[in-house]
Structure formats: C-alpha cells, structure tokens
Amino acid sequence: MKRALLLSVVALSACADATDVSPMMETPDRGPATPMVDAFVIDMAPVSDLLEFEAPCTGNIQCRSNFCIPFADGMNRCTRLCADPADCPAGMICQFLAEGGGDGARICVPEPDELCEPCGADAECGDEADRCLPIGRGDYCAKDCTEAPCPEGYVCSDIQAMDGGDPLKQCLPESGLCAGCIDPDGDMYGEGADCLGIDCDEQNTEVNAGAFEICNGVDDDCDFRTDEEVLLPEGLCLTQGVCVQAAPICVLGGWDCRYPGTYELSEMACDTLDNDCDGLADEGFDFNVDPQNCGRCQNRCDFPNAVGACVERLCEIGDCVPGWIDLNGRAADGCETRCDFVSDEDIPDLGSVDANCDGLDGDASRAVYVDGLSGIDDADPEAGTRNRPFATISAGLAAASIRGHDVYVSHGVYPEAVTLVEGVHLYGGYDASESWRRDVEVETVIRGGVRGLVAQNIITPTEVQRFRIISAANPAQGGSSYGVFATSAPGLILRDNLIEAGAGGPGVPGRRGDQGQRLPPIPDQVVGKKRHVLP
C-alpha cells in the first residue's frame, strides 16, 4: 500500500515575494502526496551564512535550499533541492513541495516509514529490499537493515529468502508485534487485534492460548478446562512385572500411577511375580533357608507339633514344640507323641517314662547306643549314637566307660559274654527301629557262654535292667553254668531281668561206703490205738 508523506516545513514570517501554496502534485514514483502544511519563504540571510544539507536548523531562512524539514531522526535539518530521486541520498526521496501560491519546489524528504504497516505484498513496503512478512497475527512491512541500522524498538533479524538464497536482513519489532496488543506479562497474548491469542493469567507468561496443557491444576491453554489432554510423561511409572499395564494419570494437579493390587513397594509376597516391578521376581526370598518358601515359593516346612527348617532347599523337621516328641523319627507326621515334661533328669525306669521329653526313656544325651541289627564296626570312634550304634554290648561298655555315659541296648540276641564296667549302667528293652522306643514287650537277650553276665569288683552302684540273660550249659564233669557270675560285687543292681543258667555237668562218682553192722530187731510199739513203727 502506498502512503503519502506528510511534511511540515518550518514557517516563520512571509516575505514580499511569497506565493500561495498550490495543491500537492502526484510524484511519479510514490503516488498522490499528502496535502502539505503552508510554507513561506522569508527574507534570505547572507549567502555566506546559509546552512548546508542535513545541518540542524530552526527555520527555512537558515537553509541554502530555503527548506528546514524534520528528518528521520526526529530533528529539523536543512534539506536540498532535487530534480530526480538520484539527487537524494539513501533513505530520502525527491518530492514536490508547494510554496504558498507559487509553483513550489522539489526537495529531498525522508522516505515514508512503512515499517510495521499492514501489507499484502513486498511492493507495498517502500524500498525494493523491504519485505512483507507475517508478524504477530497479520502481515506487516519489515525494513531492510543491510546497510542502515533499525529504529529503536526494532532488531535486525535474518529472514530465510523465498528462493533459498542468503538470508535477508530485516528490521522486526522486538516485541514480536506490530499492531496493538494489551499484554501486561509480555508473552504476546492478551487483548487486541495483534495478540496471538487470549491470555487468562497476565501474571504468568506460561499461561496463554498458545501454551501446552500440563498436569498442574491450572488452565494453561485458556480453554476453560483444566489438565485436559495433557502429554503423558515418560519414565514416571514402573512398567515391568505386574506394573506392565500401569499408566500415569493426572489427579488434582499431580501425576499418579495407578498400579494393580498386587504391586508392592518391596517384594513381600513369594508368588513367582515381580510385585515391586523392578524386573526381578521374588528376589527378597532365600529359597535355601526360608522355611516358608523352601526351594520354591509357598513350599512351607510345616510339621505337626514341630518347628520346620529349610536346609539347602529341602525341608527338615526341627525342634518339637513343648509337650510333643518325635518318637518314630518320621518327618511326615512331625512330633507325633505327646509327652508331659516331668524332670530334666531321666533315669530309665520300669514304666518306660520319658521324663525329660527327649524322645526316649532315659537321657538321650548321656547314652551310648547298641543295636545288633544295624550297628557298625566296634572300632569306629564315631559310633555309639542313635543313628550309628555299636553292634556289640561289649563295645558299647568300653566306649561308655570313656565317655562317662550309660549303655542303651536295642532288642535282639547278643551272643557274647558281657563283663560289666563299674559305674556304667546297662539298660535293655529298646527298639532302635522305632526311634529307640522302650517297652516291656521288647526283649533284649544276652546269650553268653557258661557265664552269661560277669560282675567282678563292682563297688559303685551299677544297674542291669530289663534283660534276659542266658548262660550256656556246661557239660564238663562237675562243670557249672552261671547266668550271672558275680564276685566282690556289692554295687551290682539287677532289676527286671530274666536269668537262665544252663545245665551243669555230671558230678564225680562217689566212693564206696563203710561196712555196716547187723543190729537186733526193733520191737513194735503201740501208742494209743494206732501202730507206729519207730525209727
């Protein structure tokens, strides 16, 4: 769009040859001119004192051209006469200026400032290097700044050329707007034709019609809705394990992750699932020793009346709960036998009472065990335990005398002559096959030679209880068989034993008797009415 230049010439007083101002003529290169303010030529100053082109002035009389006009910098300066545009410097054009009633004159005047004027094409923006550009919400004229600086409030910016060539340098408003926009916070949104849109919070530059809605409880994009269609943040929610379907949700101005009910901050449930969504399942459980998850999840080491233990991923029965014992040694039924604790001291008794509830009648910790069926080599120093008993009573007595223990003997027949050790008690009637249960019906037999059991020099109390002791027959002439052969044994105590001695040998033939005397006959004697033969 062409725009005429409105030029005020500084007027003082009229001179004698002043003429009326005639209508403004149309310049061939700029179109119709804007009507000019009356200008009068006053008496000339001496030629030597006249000011030259661009000199500051206060009136026409001071200028050699007789014209003092406003320049682009806002100051009144002397201009000069011109015949064509080439007579004027850059930034000025040759324009006709009428003089009061006369023919007027052509002078150099500042080029019309079309910067930030609405436009539809580059040709409407003055100089051929000026461009019509989108600025704000409309198209406005920019100004070439290749050689001249931009006016105050404008910045020289690089604009991409339409033909793909070198960028064009154009003056653009620093505010980014040409037309009016009431915008207190300076974000180019507010009230006015050139605002980029509405602004519903002029105290916050992040809130306007061009903003992206974020989850903060604020209508960021001024569409009268809050936190709608917000962009989902990446990496906010856990996405592994049971959280694979979890997605963030904006709630009350903040992000929240809606996890399933199986989600746990730390792994608490052993269920083969990654409940804490860290990529690992059940990492907080030690399957080697955890009795609730032994070897795998939910494999509980539960035994009736007993504490379960997990050893190297396998369940084992641990301690029995008070009042119960594991008599049969089978883990499947736990501690199956009820036991009422009586005393810490438990000496094997005829009633087979487990007084200290250690699983057998007697003190399990102070016993050397003997079992003729499952026993091991007598020379094994580790023998003598419940699980590794000795095979012979004699081996058990030898070990017990060293360890200060007693000897508990399982059922069966022991073909050996047993010699007691002073102070080492010997108890039979146990059944090793049933966790060393003791019962009156269980028979432990010592079948020795002609001496079944030998007790010599037994001073300290030494008890033998619940055995069947059998000695072999002694067929030797005058030979004897002793079920129990005891000498110098005041400390020997035999209790609830069946002792069977074998047959002795035949006696030595007797010697012939002395020759007898013949005596006279003895007469019959009568006492009362009965007849008796006197001796």
Short mmCIF file of C-alpha atoms in Angstrom, two decimals:
data_model
loop_
_atom_site.label_atom_id
_atom_site.label_comp_id
_atom_site.label_asym_id
_atom_site.label_seq_id
_atom_site.Cartn_x
_atom_site.Cartn_y
_atom_site.Cartn_z
CA MET A 1 0.00 0.00 0.00
CA LYS A 2 1.35 3.41 -0.97
CA ARG A 3 1.34 6.10 1.66
CA ALA A 4 1.87 9.84 1.06
CA LEU A 5 4.46 11.76 3.04
CA LEU A 6 3.10 14.36 5.40
CA LEU A 7 5.79 17.01 5.68
CA SER A 8 5.74 20.13 7.81
CA VAL A 9 8.10 22.86 6.72
CA VAL A 10 9.15 25.19 9.47
CA ALA A 11 7.44 28.56 8.73
CA LEU A 12 8.42 31.89 10.17
CA SER A 13 7.16 35.19 8.64
CA ALA A 14 6.17 35.69 4.99
CA CYS A 15 8.42 37.57 2.61
CA ALA A 16 7.36 40.04 -0.02
CA ASP A 17 7.56 37.58 -2.93
CA ALA A 18 5.89 34.65 -1.12
CA THR A 19 3.23 32.87 -3.11
CA ASP A 20 0.20 30.83 -2.07
CA VAL A 21 0.72 27.13 -1.58
CA SER A 22 -0.68 25.22 -4.52
CA PRO A 23 -2.14 21.71 -4.26
CA MET A 24 0.36 18.87 -3.84
CA MET A 25 1.26 17.19 -7.06
CA GLU A 26 1.49 13.45 -7.51
CA THR A 27 5.02 12.16 -7.67
CA PRO A 28 5.56 9.70 -10.46
CA ASP A 29 7.14 7.09 -8.18
CA ARG A 30 5.18 7.42 -4.94
CA GLY A 31 1.57 8.17 -5.89
CA PRO A 32 -0.59 11.01 -4.51
CA ALA A 33 1.10 13.06 -1.85
CA THR A 34 -0.47 14.07 1.40
CA PRO A 35 -1.52 17.79 1.46
CA MET A 36 1.31 19.86 2.82
CA VAL A 37 1.34 22.49 5.55
CA ASP A 38 1.67 26.05 4.21
CA ALA A 39 5.30 27.08 3.84
CA PHE A 40 6.55 30.62 3.43
CA VAL A 41 9.90 31.83 2.24
CA ILE A 42 11.22 34.64 4.34
CA ASP A 43 13.94 37.18 3.77
CA MET A 44 17.14 35.37 2.98
CA ALA A 45 20.13 35.53 5.26
CA PRO A 46 23.52 36.43 3.82
CA VAL A 47 24.67 33.69 1.43
CA SER A 48 27.81 33.02 3.39
CA ASP A 49 25.77 32.22 6.50
CA LEU A 50 23.33 29.73 4.91
CA LEU A 51 23.36 26.17 6.23
CA GLU A 52 24.04 23.20 4.01
CA PHE A 53 22.18 19.92 3.59
CA GLU A 54 21.46 17.96 6.84
CA ALA A 55 22.57 20.85 9.07
CA PRO A 56 20.32 21.30 12.13
CA CYS A 57 18.01 24.26 11.73
CA THR A 58 15.09 26.05 13.29
CA GLY A 59 13.66 27.80 10.20
CA ASN A 60 13.75 27.87 6.42
CA ILE A 61 15.70 31.13 6.32
CA GLN A 62 18.73 29.38 7.70
CA CYS A 63 18.99 26.85 4.88
CA ARG A 64 20.60 27.31 1.47
CA SER A 65 17.69 25.34 -0.01
CA ASN A 66 15.31 27.59 1.90
CA PHE A 67 13.71 24.41 3.40
CA CYS A 68 14.09 23.25 7.02
CA ILE A 69 12.24 19.94 7.47
CA PRO A 70 12.02 17.08 10.03
CA PHE A 71 14.42 14.22 9.27
CA ALA A 72 14.04 10.54 10.13
CA ASP A 73 15.99 11.02 13.36
CA GLY A 74 13.34 13.46 14.61
CA MET A 75 15.50 16.59 14.28
CA ASN A 76 14.80 19.58 11.99
CA ARG A 77 17.51 19.75 9.36
CA CYS A 78 18.18 21.60 6.12
CA THR A 79 17.26 19.63 3.02
CA ARG A 80 18.21 20.30 -0.60
CA LEU A 81 16.53 20.75 -3.93
CA CYS A 82 16.31 17.81 -6.33
CA ALA A 83 15.29 17.07 -9.88
CA ASP A 84 15.04 13.24 -9.63
CA PRO A 85 15.49 10.56 -6.99
CA ALA A 86 19.17 10.19 -7.77
CA ASP A 87 19.78 13.63 -6.29
CA CYS A 88 18.74 12.38 -2.84
CA PRO A 89 20.77 10.13 -0.54
CA ALA A 90 19.63 6.73 0.66
CA GLY A 91 16.62 6.94 2.91
CA MET A 92 15.26 10.05 1.18
CA ILE A 93 13.12 10.62 -1.91
CA CYS A 94 12.65 13.57 -4.27
CA GLN A 95 9.19 15.00 -3.65
CA PHE A 96 7.38 18.08 -4.87
CA LEU A 97 6.53 20.62 -2.17
CA ALA A 98 4.18 23.53 -2.98
CA GLU A 99 5.03 27.03 -1.78
CA GLY A 100 2.28 29.43 -0.74
CA GLY A 101 0.51 30.16 -4.08
CA GLY A 102 3.66 29.68 -6.18
CA ASP A 103 4.91 26.85 -8.32
CA GLY A 104 6.56 25.07 -5.39
CA ALA A 105 9.80 23.10 -5.47
CA ARG A 106 11.11 19.52 -5.48
CA ILE A 107 13.16 18.73 -2.38
CA CYS A 108 14.71 15.69 -0.72
CA VAL A 109 12.48 14.44 2.08
CA PRO A 110 12.76 11.34 4.35
CA GLU A 111 11.42 8.21 2.76
CA PRO A 112 7.98 7.37 4.18
CA ASP A 113 8.32 4.97 7.16
CA GLU A 114 6.16 2.00 6.24
CA LEU A 115 7.78 -0.23 8.87
CA CYS A 116 5.08 -2.28 10.65
CA GLU A 117 2.37 -1.06 8.26
CA PRO A 118 -0.17 -3.69 7.13
CA CYS A 119 0.63 -5.10 3.71
CA GLY A 120 -0.32 -7.72 1.19
CA ALA A 121 2.85 -7.86 -0.91
CA ASP A 122 6.51 -6.80 -0.84
CA ALA A 123 5.78 -3.99 -3.33
CA GLU A 124 3.70 -2.21 -0.71
CA CYS A 125 6.63 -1.85 1.68
CA GLY A 126 8.64 1.03 0.16
CA ASP A 127 12.15 0.02 -0.80
CA GLU A 128 12.50 -2.97 -3.05
CA ALA A 129 14.62 -4.68 -0.38
CA ASP A 130 11.85 -4.34 2.20
CA ARG A 131 9.61 -7.35 2.70
CA CYS A 132 6.01 -8.01 3.66
CA LEU A 133 6.27 -10.59 6.45
CA PRO A 134 3.96 -12.37 8.90
CA ILE A 135 4.42 -10.57 12.21
CA GLY A 136 2.18 -11.44 15.08
CA ARG A 137 -1.27 -12.31 13.78
CA GLY A 138 -1.03 -10.39 10.48
CA ASP A 139 1.26 -9.44 7.60
CA TYR A 140 3.27 -6.27 8.08
CA CYS A 141 6.11 -4.44 6.36
CA ALA A 142 9.63 -5.06 7.55
CA LYS A 143 12.58 -2.91 6.55
CA ASP A 144 15.91 -3.84 5.04
CA CYS A 145 18.75 -3.37 7.51
CA THR A 146 21.66 -4.50 5.39
CA GLU A 147 23.26 -1.03 5.48
CA ALA A 148 21.22 1.13 7.85
CA PRO A 149 20.51 0.30 11.50
CA CYS A 150 17.00 -0.44 12.70
CA PRO A 151 14.97 2.21 14.56
CA GLU A 152 14.64 1.99 18.30
CA GLY A 153 12.36 -0.86 19.31
CA TYR A 154 13.34 -2.97 16.32
CA VAL A 155 16.00 -5.61 15.83
CA CYS A 156 17.84 -6.62 12.66
CA SER A 157 16.94 -10.28 12.06
CA ASP A 158 17.85 -12.89 9.47
CA ILE A 159 14.85 -13.95 7.36
CA GLN A 160 15.01 -17.01 5.13
CA ALA A 161 14.78 -15.98 1.47
CA MET A 162 11.93 -17.46 -0.53
CA ASP A 163 14.32 -18.53 -3.29
CA GLY A 164 16.53 -20.38 -0.84
CA GLY A 165 19.37 -17.90 -1.15
CA ASP A 166 21.21 -16.00 1.55
CA PRO A 167 19.06 -14.83 4.46
CA LEU A 168 17.57 -11.36 4.19
CA LYS A 169 18.24 -8.86 6.95
CA GLN A 170 15.02 -7.17 8.02
CA CYS A 171 14.02 -4.92 10.90
CA LEU A 172 11.44 -6.66 13.08
CA PRO A 173 9.76 -5.36 16.23
CA GLU A 174 11.45 -6.54 19.41
CA SER A 175 8.05 -7.28 20.92
CA GLY A 176 7.18 -9.55 18.01
CA LEU A 177 4.06 -7.47 17.35
CA CYS A 178 3.21 -4.58 15.06
CA ALA A 179 -0.43 -3.90 15.84
CA GLY A 180 -1.85 -3.19 19.26
CA CYS A 181 -1.97 -5.87 21.97
CA ILE A 182 -2.71 -5.28 25.64
CA ASP A 183 -0.21 -7.73 27.12
CA PRO A 184 0.98 -6.91 30.65
CA ASP A 185 3.16 -10.01 31.01
CA GLY A 186 4.78 -9.65 27.58
CA ASP A 187 4.02 -13.12 26.23
CA MET A 188 2.26 -11.67 23.09
CA TYR A 189 -1.11 -12.98 24.31
CA GLY A 190 -3.77 -10.67 25.63
CA GLU A 191 -6.42 -8.26 24.29
CA GLY A 192 -6.01 -6.66 20.87
CA ALA A 193 -6.01 -7.34 17.16
CA ASP A 194 -2.37 -8.28 17.03
CA CYS A 195 -2.30 -10.53 20.09
CA LEU A 196 -1.53 -14.14 19.30
CA GLY A 197 -4.49 -15.19 21.37
CA ILE A 198 -6.18 -14.70 24.69
CA ASP A 199 -4.35 -14.67 28.00
CA CYS A 200 -6.23 -15.83 31.10
CA ASP A 201 -3.40 -15.04 33.53
CA GLU A 202 -1.35 -11.91 32.84
CA GLN A 203 0.77 -12.70 35.90
CA ASN A 204 2.16 -15.88 34.35
CA THR A 205 3.89 -15.95 30.96
CA GLU A 206 3.41 -19.74 30.85
CA VAL A 207 -0.38 -19.38 30.73
CA ASN A 208 -1.98 -18.30 27.42
CA ALA A 209 -3.89 -19.68 24.45
CA GLY A 210 -0.68 -20.97 22.88
CA ALA A 211 0.58 -22.89 25.88
CA PHE A 212 0.55 -26.66 26.23
CA GLU A 213 -1.68 -28.03 28.95
CA ILE A 214 0.33 -29.69 31.71
CA CYS A 215 -0.74 -31.52 34.85
CA ASN A 216 -0.70 -28.75 37.45
CA GLY A 217 -4.30 -27.92 38.31
CA VAL A 218 -4.17 -24.79 36.07
CA ASP A 219 -5.94 -23.97 32.80
CA ASP A 220 -2.65 -23.44 30.97
CA ASP A 221 -4.09 -23.02 27.45
CA CYS A 222 -7.01 -20.79 28.48
CA ASP A 223 -9.72 -23.06 27.04
CA PHE A 224 -11.69 -23.05 30.30
CA ARG A 225 -10.70 -26.65 31.03
CA THR A 226 -8.07 -27.86 33.45
CA ASP A 227 -5.48 -30.59 32.90
CA GLU A 228 -7.22 -31.99 29.81
CA GLU A 229 -5.37 -33.89 27.09
CA VAL A 230 -2.05 -33.50 28.85
CA LEU A 231 1.04 -35.15 27.44
CA LEU A 232 1.94 -38.27 29.38
CA PRO A 233 5.41 -38.07 30.89
CA GLU A 234 7.87 -40.81 30.06
CA GLY A 235 9.50 -42.85 32.78
CA LEU A 236 7.13 -41.71 35.53
CA CYS A 237 5.52 -45.09 36.17
CA LEU A 238 7.07 -48.51 36.59
CA THR A 239 6.35 -50.72 33.60
CA GLN A 240 7.83 -54.11 34.48
CA GLY A 241 6.33 -57.08 36.24
CA VAL A 242 2.78 -56.59 37.48
CA CYS A 243 3.06 -52.90 36.51
CA VAL A 244 3.28 -53.61 32.77
CA GLN A 245 -0.14 -52.05 32.15
CA ALA A 246 0.34 -49.11 34.52
CA ALA A 247 0.00 -45.60 33.04
CA PRO A 248 0.25 -42.16 34.65
CA ILE A 249 -2.94 -40.27 35.39
CA CYS A 250 -3.31 -36.60 36.29
CA VAL A 251 -5.15 -36.26 39.59
CA LEU A 252 -5.67 -32.98 41.46
CA GLY A 253 -2.84 -31.24 39.68
CA GLY A 254 -0.31 -34.02 40.09
CA TRP A 255 0.70 -37.24 38.41
CA ASP A 256 -0.24 -40.56 39.90
CA CYS A 257 0.46 -44.12 38.76
CA ARG A 258 -2.45 -46.50 39.13
CA TYR A 259 -0.81 -49.83 39.92
CA PRO A 260 -2.63 -53.15 40.36
CA GLY A 261 -3.43 -54.50 43.79
CA THR A 262 -0.53 -56.94 43.58
CA TYR A 263 2.02 -54.10 43.42
CA GLU A 264 4.35 -53.85 46.42
CA LEU A 265 6.96 -51.20 47.22
CA SER A 266 9.27 -54.03 48.19
CA GLU A 267 8.84 -57.71 47.47
CA MET A 268 6.69 -59.11 50.27
CA ALA A 269 4.80 -61.98 48.66
CA CYS A 270 6.57 -65.00 47.23
CA ASP A 271 4.32 -65.81 44.28
CA THR A 272 6.63 -66.03 41.21
CA LEU A 273 5.55 -62.48 40.27
CA ASP A 274 7.61 -59.31 40.06
CA ASN A 275 5.44 -57.44 42.56
CA ASP A 276 7.77 -54.48 43.05
CA CYS A 277 8.16 -54.07 39.28
CA ASP A 278 11.96 -53.94 39.24
CA GLY A 279 12.42 -56.69 36.69
CA LEU A 280 13.09 -59.41 39.28
CA ALA A 281 10.60 -61.86 40.78
CA ASP A 282 10.76 -62.89 44.44
CA GLU A 283 14.32 -61.58 44.81
CA GLY A 284 13.83 -60.95 48.53
CA PHE A 285 13.43 -64.61 49.43
CA ASP A 286 16.23 -67.09 50.16
CA PHE A 287 14.96 -70.43 48.93
CA ASN A 288 17.93 -72.16 50.56
CA VAL A 289 16.91 -71.45 54.16
CA ASP A 290 13.43 -69.88 54.16
CA PRO A 291 11.08 -72.39 55.86
CA GLN A 292 8.07 -70.63 54.35
CA ASN A 293 9.46 -70.82 50.82
CA CYS A 294 11.89 -73.72 50.85
CA GLY A 295 13.27 -74.40 47.39
CA ARG A 296 10.38 -72.54 45.79
CA CYS A 297 7.55 -70.15 46.62
CA GLN A 298 4.88 -71.34 49.04
CA ASN A 299 6.71 -74.59 49.88
CA ARG A 300 6.30 -74.39 53.64
CA CYS A 301 8.24 -76.62 56.00
CA ASP A 302 5.25 -77.38 58.22
CA PHE A 303 5.31 -80.38 60.53
CA PRO A 304 2.72 -81.30 63.18
CA ASN A 305 3.81 -80.12 66.62
CA ALA A 306 7.27 -79.19 65.36
CA VAL A 307 9.30 -76.29 64.03
CA GLY A 308 10.21 -76.76 60.39
CA ALA A 309 13.62 -75.92 58.99
CA CYS A 310 14.85 -75.40 55.44
CA VAL A 311 18.32 -76.79 54.79
CA GLU A 312 19.78 -76.39 51.32
CA ARG A 313 16.33 -76.03 49.72
CA LEU A 314 14.94 -79.13 51.49
CA CYS A 315 12.53 -79.25 54.42
CA GLU A 316 13.64 -80.91 57.64
CA ILE A 317 11.89 -81.32 60.95
CA GLY A 318 13.37 -79.15 63.68
CA ASP A 319 12.62 -78.94 67.38
CA CYS A 320 9.37 -80.30 68.71
CA VAL A 321 7.04 -77.89 70.41
CA PRO A 322 6.83 -78.31 74.19
CA GLY A 323 4.80 -81.36 75.17
CA TRP A 324 5.49 -83.32 71.99
CA ILE A 325 8.30 -85.58 70.79
CA ASP A 326 9.22 -87.31 67.55
CA LEU A 327 9.25 -90.89 68.67
CA ASN A 328 9.12 -92.66 65.32
CA GLY A 329 11.64 -90.45 63.55
CA ARG A 330 9.36 -89.88 60.57
CA ALA A 331 9.26 -86.25 59.49
CA ALA A 332 5.95 -86.66 57.70
CA ASP A 333 3.94 -86.88 60.93
CA GLY A 334 6.11 -84.41 62.82
CA CYS A 335 6.31 -84.79 66.57
CA GLU A 336 3.57 -87.35 66.87
CA THR A 337 3.88 -88.40 70.52
CA ARG A 338 2.50 -86.45 73.40
CA CYS A 339 4.99 -86.02 76.25
CA ASP A 340 4.43 -84.30 79.58
CA PHE A 341 7.68 -82.96 80.94
CA VAL A 342 8.47 -84.17 84.46
CA SER A 343 12.14 -83.54 85.09
CA ASP A 344 15.41 -82.68 83.42
CA GLU A 345 16.85 -85.84 84.95
CA ASP A 346 15.56 -89.00 83.34
CA ILE A 347 16.88 -92.37 84.52
CA PRO A 348 15.45 -95.34 82.60
CA ASP A 349 12.66 -96.82 84.67
CA LEU A 350 10.41 -99.86 84.59
CA GLY A 351 7.49 -97.74 83.42
CA SER A 352 9.43 -96.54 80.33
CA VAL A 353 8.51 -92.92 81.08
CA ASP A 354 10.25 -90.22 79.05
CA ALA A 355 10.51 -87.78 81.96
CA ASN A 356 12.56 -85.14 80.16
CA CYS A 357 10.79 -85.43 76.78
CA ASP A 358 13.91 -86.06 74.76
CA GLY A 359 12.31 -88.88 72.80
CA LEU A 360 13.19 -91.90 74.87
CA ASP A 361 13.14 -93.33 78.37
CA GLY A 362 16.43 -92.07 79.79
CA ASP A 363 18.81 -89.27 78.97
CA ALA A 364 19.44 -89.32 75.23
CA SER A 365 22.45 -87.04 75.58
CA ARG A 366 24.22 -89.36 78.06
CA ALA A 367 23.85 -92.66 76.29
CA VAL A 368 25.91 -94.98 74.14
CA TYR A 369 23.61 -96.91 71.83
CA VAL A 370 23.92 -100.57 70.81
CA ASP A 371 21.93 -102.34 68.11
CA GLY A 372 22.93 -105.79 66.93
CA LEU A 373 20.95 -105.40 63.70
CA SER A 374 22.14 -102.00 62.43
CA GLY A 375 25.28 -101.45 64.49
CA ILE A 376 28.65 -100.64 62.94
CA ASP A 377 32.28 -101.62 63.46
CA ASP A 378 33.27 -101.60 67.08
CA ALA A 379 36.46 -99.71 66.24
CA ASP A 380 34.67 -96.70 64.76
CA PRO A 381 35.31 -93.77 67.15
CA GLU A 382 32.18 -92.01 65.93
CA ALA A 383 29.92 -94.95 66.74
CA GLY A 384 27.53 -95.13 69.62
CA THR A 385 24.94 -92.56 68.57
CA ARG A 386 21.28 -93.20 67.83
CA ASN A 387 21.92 -93.27 64.10
CA ARG A 388 25.28 -95.05 64.31
CA PRO A 389 25.04 -97.53 67.22
CA PHE A 390 27.62 -100.13 68.15
CA ALA A 391 26.97 -103.72 67.15
CA THR A 392 28.01 -105.33 70.46
CA ILE A 393 27.32 -104.67 74.11
CA SER A 394 30.98 -105.08 74.96
CA ALA A 395 31.95 -102.29 72.52
CA GLY A 396 29.24 -100.08 73.99
CA LEU A 397 30.51 -100.65 77.54
CA ALA A 398 34.07 -99.82 76.52
CA ALA A 399 33.03 -96.53 74.89
CA ALA A 400 30.65 -95.60 77.72
CA SER A 401 33.38 -96.05 80.33
CA ILE A 402 35.47 -93.47 78.47
CA ARG A 403 32.65 -91.02 77.81
CA GLY A 404 31.03 -91.32 81.24
CA HIS A 405 27.75 -92.48 79.74
CA ASP A 406 25.38 -95.41 80.17
CA VAL A 407 24.57 -98.09 77.59
CA TYR A 408 21.13 -98.43 75.94
CA VAL A 409 20.66 -101.72 74.09
CA SER A 410 18.09 -102.42 71.38
CA HIS A 411 16.15 -105.67 71.08
CA GLY A 412 17.72 -108.80 69.66
CA VAL A 413 20.05 -111.59 70.75
CA TYR A 414 23.64 -110.71 71.62
CA PRO A 415 25.81 -113.86 71.54
CA GLU A 416 28.52 -112.62 73.83
CA ALA A 417 29.62 -112.95 77.42
CA VAL A 418 29.20 -109.48 78.89
CA THR A 419 31.56 -108.24 81.57
CA LEU A 420 30.23 -105.20 83.40
CA VAL A 421 32.21 -101.98 83.91
CA GLU A 422 31.86 -100.45 87.36
CA GLY A 423 29.57 -97.42 87.33
CA VAL A 424 28.30 -97.97 83.77
CA HIS A 425 24.61 -98.86 83.82
CA LEU A 426 23.24 -101.28 81.26
CA TYR A 427 19.64 -100.87 80.05
CA GLY A 428 17.78 -103.14 77.65
CA GLY A 429 14.26 -103.21 76.19
CA TYR A 430 14.77 -100.55 73.47
CA ASP A 431 13.73 -100.77 69.82
CA ALA A 432 16.12 -98.91 67.51
CA SER A 433 13.77 -99.41 64.55
CA GLU A 434 11.15 -97.26 66.30
CA SER A 435 13.27 -94.32 67.41
CA TRP A 436 14.54 -96.24 70.43
CA ARG A 437 11.11 -96.72 71.91
CA ARG A 438 11.23 -98.73 75.15
CA ASP A 439 8.55 -101.21 76.07
CA VAL A 440 8.12 -104.14 78.42
CA GLU A 441 7.28 -106.37 75.46
CA VAL A 442 10.63 -105.66 73.78
CA GLU A 443 13.16 -108.36 74.66
CA THR A 444 16.91 -107.88 74.75
CA VAL A 445 18.80 -111.16 75.19
CA ILE A 446 22.36 -111.75 76.32
CA ARG A 447 23.35 -115.29 75.38
CA GLY A 448 26.83 -115.87 76.71
CA GLY A 449 28.97 -118.86 77.47
CA VAL A 450 28.84 -120.70 80.74
CA ARG A 451 28.85 -117.23 82.29
CA GLY A 452 26.12 -115.05 80.79
CA LEU A 453 26.95 -111.85 82.68
CA VAL A 454 30.10 -111.27 84.69
CA ALA A 455 30.28 -108.73 87.54
CA GLN A 456 33.59 -108.57 89.34
CA ASN A 457 34.74 -105.93 91.79
CA ILE A 458 31.60 -103.80 91.31
CA ILE A 459 31.63 -101.43 94.27
CA THR A 460 29.93 -98.37 92.79
CA PRO A 461 26.22 -98.86 92.02
CA THR A 462 25.97 -100.46 88.60
CA GLU A 463 22.49 -101.38 87.39
CA VAL A 464 21.46 -104.00 84.84
CA GLN A 465 17.82 -103.58 83.82
CA ARG A 466 15.38 -105.41 81.57
CA PHE A 467 17.49 -108.16 80.04
CA ARG A 468 17.03 -111.87 79.51
CA ILE A 469 20.38 -113.38 80.45
CA ILE A 470 21.06 -116.91 79.33
CA SER A 471 24.19 -118.89 80.04
CA ALA A 472 25.15 -121.98 78.13
CA ALA A 473 25.16 -125.47 79.59
CA ASN A 474 28.46 -126.74 80.93
CA PRO A 475 28.71 -130.40 80.02
CA ALA A 476 32.10 -130.84 81.67
CA GLN A 477 32.13 -133.24 84.57
CA GLY A 478 31.44 -131.16 87.63
CA GLY A 479 31.14 -128.07 85.40
CA SER A 480 28.91 -125.14 86.42
CA SER A 481 26.79 -122.68 84.33
CA TYR A 482 26.22 -119.15 85.72
CA GLY A 483 23.53 -116.85 84.38
CA VAL A 484 25.19 -114.06 86.36
CA PHE A 485 28.61 -114.65 87.80
CA ALA A 486 29.26 -112.04 90.49
CA THR A 487 32.20 -111.82 92.85
CA SER A 488 33.06 -108.89 95.09
CA ALA A 489 30.12 -107.00 93.59
CA PRO A 490 28.15 -105.27 96.35
CA GLY A 491 27.26 -102.45 93.94
CA LEU A 492 25.56 -104.72 91.42
CA ILE A 493 21.85 -103.98 90.96
CA LEU A 494 19.73 -106.43 88.97
CA ARG A 495 16.24 -105.17 88.10
CA ASP A 496 13.53 -106.74 85.94
CA ASN A 497 15.81 -109.35 84.42
CA LEU A 498 15.10 -112.97 83.48
CA ILE A 499 18.17 -115.05 84.27
CA GLU A 500 18.52 -118.58 82.90
CA ALA A 501 21.54 -120.69 83.74
CA GLY A 502 22.42 -123.64 81.60
CA ALA A 503 22.69 -127.21 82.85
CA GLY A 504 25.78 -128.14 84.84
CA GLY A 505 27.97 -131.15 84.09
CA PRO A 506 27.62 -134.58 85.84
CA GLY A 507 29.18 -134.97 89.29
CA VAL A 508 32.27 -137.08 90.17
CA PRO A 509 31.37 -140.73 91.11
CA GLY A 510 31.09 -141.20 94.92
CA ARG A 511 33.44 -143.58 96.94
CA ARG A 512 32.30 -146.91 98.36
CA GLY A 513 30.53 -146.83 101.73
CA ASP A 514 31.91 -148.43 105.02
CA GLN A 515 30.96 -151.96 106.03
CA GLY A 516 27.75 -151.82 108.12
CA GLN A 517 26.88 -153.79 111.41
CA ARG A 518 23.97 -156.09 111.84
CA LEU A 519 21.64 -154.84 114.65
CA PRO A 520 18.98 -156.74 116.64
CA PRO A 521 15.38 -156.35 115.50
CA ILE A 522 13.37 -153.49 116.99
CA PRO A 523 10.05 -154.49 118.60
CA ASP A 524 6.77 -152.85 117.51
CA GLN A 525 5.43 -150.11 119.80
CA VAL A 526 1.77 -149.23 120.21
CA VAL A 527 0.72 -145.74 121.07
CA GLY A 528 -2.94 -145.36 121.75
CA LYS A 529 -4.89 -147.37 119.22
CA LYS A 530 -2.53 -146.76 116.33
CA ARG A 531 0.50 -148.73 115.46
CA HIS A 532 3.63 -146.86 114.57
CA VAL A 533 6.97 -148.05 113.54
CA LEU A 534 9.57 -146.18 115.42
CA PRO A 535 12.54 -145.02 113.57
#
